[in-house]
Amino acid sequence: RKGFLKRHEETMVCEIRELTEQGLQIVTGMSLSVGETPALEVQLVDDTVIHCVLLVTHAQDRRIGARIVQISPEHHRTLIRFLELMRTEDRTGPGSHQE
């Protein structure tokens, strides 16, 4: 899944490798350090987009681990529903969602 990382006036595409309710692992060309707080915009399915703020917890090469530190209640519910859908599809096989 692709997303957009934003830091100050800089925006860069990133690839989300792992996603949970609390955090994620991404690969990006943006140079980030532990403790930075970039914003993330990611399209989950169809036209469903969530926005959140991350706290970088580890950074090695292009791989970044981060915790979600700010997200609206609505976007958090959307994220939870998306993750539940992914877990259901993992158990039952591919569904009709788009990657």
Short mmCIF file of C-alpha atoms in Angstrom, two decimals:
data_model
loop_
_atom_site.label_atom_id
_atom_site.label_comp_id
_atom_site.label_asym_id
_atom_site.label_seq_id
_atom_site.Cartn_x
_atom_site.Cartn_y
_atom_site.Cartn_z
CA ARG A 1 0.00 0.00 0.00
CA LYS A 2 1.27 3.44 -0.89
CA GLY A 3 1.06 6.54 1.24
CA PHE A 4 2.38 10.08 1.45
CA LEU A 5 4.74 11.20 4.21
CA LYS A 6 4.80 14.91 4.94
CA ARG A 7 7.41 16.77 6.96
CA HIS A 8 7.33 20.56 6.93
CA GLU A 9 7.13 21.46 3.22
CA GLU A 10 8.48 18.10 2.01
CA THR A 11 6.16 15.33 0.76
CA MET A 12 7.32 11.91 -0.40
CA VAL A 13 5.67 8.66 -1.43
CA CYS A 14 6.18 5.73 0.92
CA GLU A 15 5.32 2.04 0.89
CA ILE A 16 3.58 0.65 3.93
CA ARG A 17 4.89 -2.81 4.78
CA GLU A 18 3.13 -3.51 8.07
CA LEU A 19 0.15 -1.74 9.58
CA THR A 20 -1.48 -2.12 12.99
CA GLU A 21 -3.84 -0.02 15.09
CA GLN A 22 -0.84 1.44 16.93
CA GLY A 23 1.84 1.78 14.29
CA LEU A 24 3.47 0.73 11.08
CA GLN A 25 6.61 -0.07 9.18
CA ILE A 26 7.29 1.87 6.01
CA VAL A 27 9.92 2.14 3.31
CA THR A 28 10.64 5.65 2.06
CA GLY A 29 13.29 7.76 0.45
CA MET A 30 12.65 10.51 3.01
CA SER A 31 15.46 10.70 5.53
CA LEU A 32 13.86 10.49 8.96
CA SER A 33 15.38 10.19 12.43
CA VAL A 34 14.08 8.67 15.64
CA GLY A 35 11.87 11.20 17.41
CA GLU A 36 10.62 13.00 14.29
CA THR A 37 6.87 13.36 13.79
CA PRO A 38 5.90 13.30 10.12
CA ALA A 39 2.29 13.26 8.95
CA LEU A 40 1.01 10.31 6.93
CA GLU A 41 -1.82 10.12 4.42
CA VAL A 42 -2.76 6.66 3.18
CA GLN A 43 -5.56 5.37 0.98
CA LEU A 44 -6.90 2.15 2.45
CA VAL A 45 -9.60 1.07 -0.01
CA ASP A 46 -11.48 2.80 -2.79
CA ASP A 47 -11.69 6.46 -1.76
CA THR A 48 -11.11 5.88 1.96
CA VAL A 49 -8.15 7.98 3.09
CA ILE A 50 -6.84 8.36 6.61
CA HIS A 51 -4.52 11.02 8.00
CA CYS A 52 -2.39 10.64 11.09
CA VAL A 53 0.80 11.85 12.74
CA LEU A 54 3.60 9.38 13.43
CA LEU A 55 6.44 9.23 15.92
CA VAL A 56 9.50 7.59 14.37
CA THR A 57 10.67 4.87 16.78
CA HIS A 58 13.40 3.36 14.63
CA ALA A 59 15.06 4.18 11.35
CA GLN A 60 17.51 2.07 9.39
CA ASP A 61 18.37 2.80 5.79
CA ARG A 62 15.03 3.37 4.05
CA ARG A 63 12.99 1.36 6.61
CA ILE A 64 11.15 3.35 9.24
CA GLY A 65 9.17 2.07 12.21
CA ALA A 66 6.67 4.47 13.71
CA ARG A 67 3.89 4.69 16.25
CA ILE A 68 0.65 6.51 15.46
CA VAL A 69 0.50 9.37 17.96
CA GLN A 70 -2.31 11.47 16.52
CA ILE A 71 -5.37 10.32 14.58
CA SER A 72 -8.97 11.49 14.60
CA PRO A 73 -11.53 9.14 16.18
CA GLU A 74 -13.23 8.74 12.79
CA HIS A 75 -10.00 7.79 11.02
CA HIS A 76 -9.07 5.44 13.88
CA ARG A 77 -12.40 3.62 13.47
CA THR A 78 -11.79 3.44 9.71
CA LEU A 79 -8.34 1.95 10.32
CA ILE A 80 -9.74 -0.64 12.73
CA ARG A 81 -12.46 -1.66 10.23
CA PHE A 82 -9.84 -1.95 7.48
CA LEU A 83 -7.56 -4.13 9.63
CA GLU A 84 -10.48 -6.37 10.59
CA LEU A 85 -11.35 -6.76 6.90
CA MET A 86 -7.73 -7.69 6.12
CA ARG A 87 -7.66 -10.29 8.93
CA THR A 88 -10.95 -11.78 7.68
CA GLU A 89 -9.61 -11.98 4.13
CA ASP A 90 -6.40 -13.60 5.36
CA ARG A 91 -8.52 -16.36 6.90
CA THR A 92 -11.03 -16.75 4.06
CA GLY A 93 -9.05 -15.82 0.94
CA PRO A 94 -8.96 -12.75 -1.26
CA GLY A 95 -12.07 -10.60 -1.42
CA SER A 96 -13.09 -7.74 -3.60
CA HIS A 97 -10.90 -4.98 -2.08
CA GLN A 98 -8.24 -3.25 -4.13
CA GLU A 99 -4.55 -3.15 -3.23
#
